[in-house]
Short mmCIF file of C-alpha atoms in Angstrom, two decimals:
data_model
loop_
_atom_site.label_atom_id
_atom_site.label_comp_id
_atom_site.label_asym_id
_atom_site.label_seq_id
_atom_site.Cartn_x
_atom_site.Cartn_y
_atom_site.Cartn_z
CA MET A 1 -7.48 0.57 5.27
CA ASP A 2 -10.25 -1.49 6.96
CA GLY A 3 -10.84 -4.06 9.25
CA THR A 4 -11.24 -6.69 6.88
CA ALA A 5 -8.48 -5.95 4.45
CA ARG A 6 -5.96 -7.16 7.35
CA GLY A 7 -6.60 -10.59 7.05
CA SER A 8 -6.92 -10.35 3.17
CA VAL A 9 -3.09 -9.41 3.05
CA ASP A 10 -2.08 -12.74 3.20
CA ALA A 11 -4.96 -14.56 2.27
CA GLY A 12 -4.70 -18.28 1.26
CA ASP A 13 -1.11 -18.24 2.03
CA PRO A 14 -0.33 -21.02 4.55
CA GLU A 15 1.25 -19.99 8.06
CA PRO A 16 5.34 -19.65 7.92
CA ARG A 17 6.93 -22.60 8.80
CA ARG A 18 8.69 -22.50 12.00
CA GLY A 19 12.11 -23.81 12.18
CA GLY A 20 14.88 -23.65 15.17
CA ALA A 21 15.71 -20.28 16.95
CA ASP A 22 18.71 -19.60 13.80
CA ALA A 23 15.49 -20.60 10.96
CA PRO A 24 14.71 -17.32 9.10
CA ARG A 25 11.25 -16.43 8.76
CA ASP A 26 9.82 -15.71 5.62
CA LEU A 27 10.00 -12.11 4.95
CA ARG A 28 6.18 -11.58 4.29
CA PHE A 29 4.95 -13.00 7.29
CA ALA A 30 7.85 -11.17 9.14
CA LEU A 31 6.38 -7.61 7.99
CA ARG A 32 3.10 -8.65 8.54
CA ALA A 33 3.96 -9.42 12.24
CA GLU A 34 5.93 -6.39 12.81
CA THR A 35 3.55 -4.15 11.09
CA ASP A 36 0.37 -5.21 12.36
CA ALA A 37 -0.35 -2.53 15.54
CA ALA A 38 0.32 0.38 12.51
CA HIS A 39 -2.39 -1.44 10.39
CA ARG A 40 -4.75 -1.63 13.09
CA ARG A 41 -4.00 1.92 13.83
CA LEU A 42 -4.76 2.99 10.51
CA ASP A 43 -7.96 0.75 10.41
CA ALA A 44 -9.21 2.19 12.83
CA GLY A 45 -9.09 5.89 11.83
CA PHE A 46 -10.81 5.29 8.72
CA VAL A 47 -13.83 2.87 10.34
CA ALA A 48 -15.81 5.66 10.53
CA TYR A 49 -15.45 6.29 6.63
CA ASP A 50 -18.51 5.71 4.19
CA LEU A 51 -16.59 5.74 1.06
CA SER A 52 -20.04 5.49 -0.96
CA ARG A 53 -20.58 9.01 0.08
CA ARG A 54 -18.40 11.65 -1.77
CA ALA A 55 -17.05 13.68 1.49
CA ASP A 56 -15.44 10.40 3.24
CA TYR A 57 -14.20 9.01 -0.40
CA VAL A 58 -12.63 12.63 -0.84
CA ARG A 59 -11.08 12.69 3.14
CA PHE A 60 -9.92 8.75 2.26
CA LEU A 61 -8.20 9.63 -1.28
CA SER A 62 -6.62 12.47 0.72
CA ALA A 63 -4.83 11.15 3.21
CA MET A 64 -3.52 8.33 0.77
CA ARG A 65 -1.96 11.52 -1.51
CA ASP A 66 1.01 12.63 0.75
CA PRO A 67 1.96 9.23 1.72
CA PHE A 68 1.61 7.65 -1.72
CA VAL A 69 3.71 10.36 -3.55
CA GLN A 70 6.03 10.22 -0.90
CA ILE A 71 6.92 6.70 -0.86
CA GLU A 72 6.47 6.54 -4.35
CA THR A 73 8.94 9.34 -5.03
CA TRP A 74 11.82 8.21 -2.90
CA LEU A 75 11.14 4.65 -4.38
CA ASP A 76 11.77 6.12 -7.47
CA GLY A 77 15.41 6.91 -6.41
CA ALA A 78 15.97 3.35 -4.62
CA ASP A 79 18.50 0.79 -6.29
CA ALA A 80 16.88 -1.24 -8.93
CA ALA A 81 17.96 -4.06 -7.27
CA ASP A 82 15.90 -3.62 -4.05
CA LEU A 83 12.69 -3.19 -6.54
CA PRO A 84 10.82 -5.45 -8.63
CA PRO A 85 11.25 -5.45 -12.07
CA ASP A 86 7.89 -3.96 -12.59
CA TRP A 87 8.01 -1.36 -10.03
CA ALA A 88 7.03 1.37 -12.79
CA ALA A 89 3.18 -0.47 -13.19
CA ARG A 90 2.96 -0.45 -9.51
CA ARG A 91 3.09 3.15 -9.55
CA ARG A 92 -0.57 4.27 -8.23
CA SER A 93 -0.48 8.40 -6.90
CA THR A 94 -0.99 9.53 -10.66
CA VAL A 95 -4.02 7.22 -11.01
CA LEU A 96 -5.07 8.76 -7.09
CA GLN A 97 -4.71 12.39 -8.12
CA ALA A 98 -6.40 11.63 -10.92
CA ASP A 99 -9.38 10.65 -8.94
CA LEU A 100 -9.03 13.55 -6.79
CA SER A 101 -8.82 15.61 -9.85
CA GLY A 102 -11.97 14.06 -11.16
CA LEU A 103 -13.82 14.94 -7.58
CA ALA A 104 -12.57 18.39 -8.26
CA ILE A 105 -9.89 18.60 -5.77
CA SER A 106 -6.51 20.50 -6.99
CA PRO A 107 -3.73 18.66 -5.96
CA PRO A 108 -1.68 20.76 -3.48
CA GLU A 109 -0.05 23.46 -4.09
CA VAL A 110 3.09 22.31 -2.08
CA ALA A 111 4.86 18.92 -2.98
CA PRO A 112 4.44 16.74 0.20
CA ALA A 113 8.12 16.67 2.09
CA PRO A 114 10.43 14.10 0.74
CA LEU A 115 11.37 11.24 3.11
CA PRO A 116 14.07 11.17 5.64
CA PRO A 117 17.15 10.72 3.78
CA THR A 118 18.13 7.76 6.41
CA LEU A 119 16.46 5.67 4.71
CA SER A 120 18.76 2.76 3.01
CA SER A 121 17.56 1.05 -0.19
CA ALA A 122 17.63 -2.03 1.17
CA GLU A 123 14.51 -0.67 2.93
CA ALA A 124 12.52 -0.54 -0.36
CA PRO A 125 11.28 -4.06 0.08
CA GLY A 126 9.31 -2.73 3.57
CA LEU A 127 7.78 0.63 1.59
CA LEU A 128 6.59 -2.20 -1.23
CA TYR A 129 5.08 -4.52 1.13
CA VAL A 130 3.09 -1.68 2.94
CA LEU A 131 2.05 0.06 -1.01
CA GLU A 132 1.03 -3.68 -2.29
CA GLY A 133 -0.48 -4.44 0.72
CA SER A 134 -3.17 -1.69 0.89
CA ARG A 135 -3.94 -2.73 -2.22
CA LEU A 136 -5.63 -5.79 -1.37
CA GLY A 137 -7.61 -3.92 1.57
CA GLY A 138 -8.43 -1.35 -1.28
CA GLN A 139 -10.41 -4.13 -3.03
CA VAL A 140 -12.54 -4.32 -0.34
CA LEU A 141 -12.73 -0.48 -0.21
CA LEU A 142 -13.65 -0.83 -3.92
CA ARG A 143 -17.00 -2.18 -3.10
CA GLN A 144 -18.37 0.67 -0.78
CA VAL A 145 -17.18 3.32 -3.69
CA LEU A 146 -18.83 1.22 -6.76
CA ALA A 147 -22.12 0.86 -5.01
CA SER A 148 -22.02 4.50 -4.38
CA PRO A 149 -25.31 6.29 -5.61
CA ASP A 150 -23.00 9.04 -6.74
CA PRO A 151 -21.65 9.21 -10.03
CA LEU A 152 -18.31 11.17 -9.44
CA VAL A 153 -17.54 8.97 -6.87
CA HIS A 154 -18.07 5.25 -8.67
CA GLY A 155 -16.78 7.02 -11.92
CA ASN A 156 -13.29 7.99 -10.09
CA ALA A 157 -12.04 4.79 -8.65
CA ARG A 158 -8.89 4.22 -10.54
CA PHE A 159 -6.77 4.20 -7.21
CA LEU A 160 -8.78 1.46 -6.06
CA ARG A 161 -9.30 -0.69 -9.20
CA HIS A 162 -5.30 -0.12 -10.54
CA GLY A 163 -3.67 -3.67 -11.09
CA ALA A 164 -7.61 -5.28 -11.52
CA GLY A 165 -6.30 -8.76 -12.93
CA LEU A 166 -2.93 -8.15 -13.04
CA ARG A 167 -2.50 -10.72 -9.71
CA LEU A 168 0.19 -8.10 -8.30
CA TRP A 169 0.02 -9.84 -5.09
CA PRO A 170 1.47 -13.27 -5.86
CA SER A 171 3.98 -11.74 -8.18
CA PHE A 172 4.91 -9.56 -5.25
CA ALA A 173 5.28 -11.83 -2.81
CA THR A 174 7.44 -14.06 -5.14
CA TRP A 175 9.59 -10.89 -5.56
CA LEU A 176 9.51 -10.61 -1.46
CA GLY A 177 10.92 -14.53 -1.08
CA THR A 178 13.88 -13.28 -2.88
CA ARG A 179 14.99 -10.65 -0.87
CA PRO A 180 18.86 -11.60 1.28
CA VAL A 181 18.02 -12.55 4.68
CA ALA A 182 20.52 -10.17 5.26
CA ASP A 183 18.32 -7.31 4.36
CA HIS A 184 15.31 -8.49 5.93
CA ALA A 185 15.65 -6.06 9.23
CA ALA A 186 15.91 -3.10 7.00
CA ALA A 187 12.53 -4.13 5.30
CA ILE A 188 11.22 -4.64 8.06
CA ARG A 189 12.39 -0.80 9.13
CA GLY A 190 11.05 0.35 5.55
CA ALA A 191 7.85 -1.16 6.66
CA GLN A 192 7.50 0.04 10.00
CA ARG A 193 8.46 3.86 8.92
CA ALA A 194 5.55 3.24 5.98
#
């Protein structure tokens, strides 16, 4: 989400163990490596935004809305075995729209197009990796929002504050480590699609 956010996704985590050619990679680190280029492109697209300014903050939240709605809607229909048990508590599209509404931005009249039906439930961990990683990057962005002199900006920060104090990344990383090695390639595909 911004140039500093990428390093924070796995901040404090040791580098993955490097085994022999047949040793499976830690899924979290594989996802990070496989989505690095896409993450850098996303960061570059938002680098000029100053989220303390209302117009930039609205553009940022508006850009997040459709992908979050699309991905979360798809995840709601995924096999529960491919989702963390606290999936419902991780959802953020509702608070994102609440922030936009607080900034006088109405929901679109037409819902965003659904994700392709060709996605498999085994791709869900990768989609979740992108959403949960954005939560960490959002903590950096939240500082800009809270520093805004505009009460409508700093008063509508539910999306970036969501899950504060709940240690959602560590619990997600632990859950991600339980994913079967046979599903790692599908998870990577899901993250790349997200």
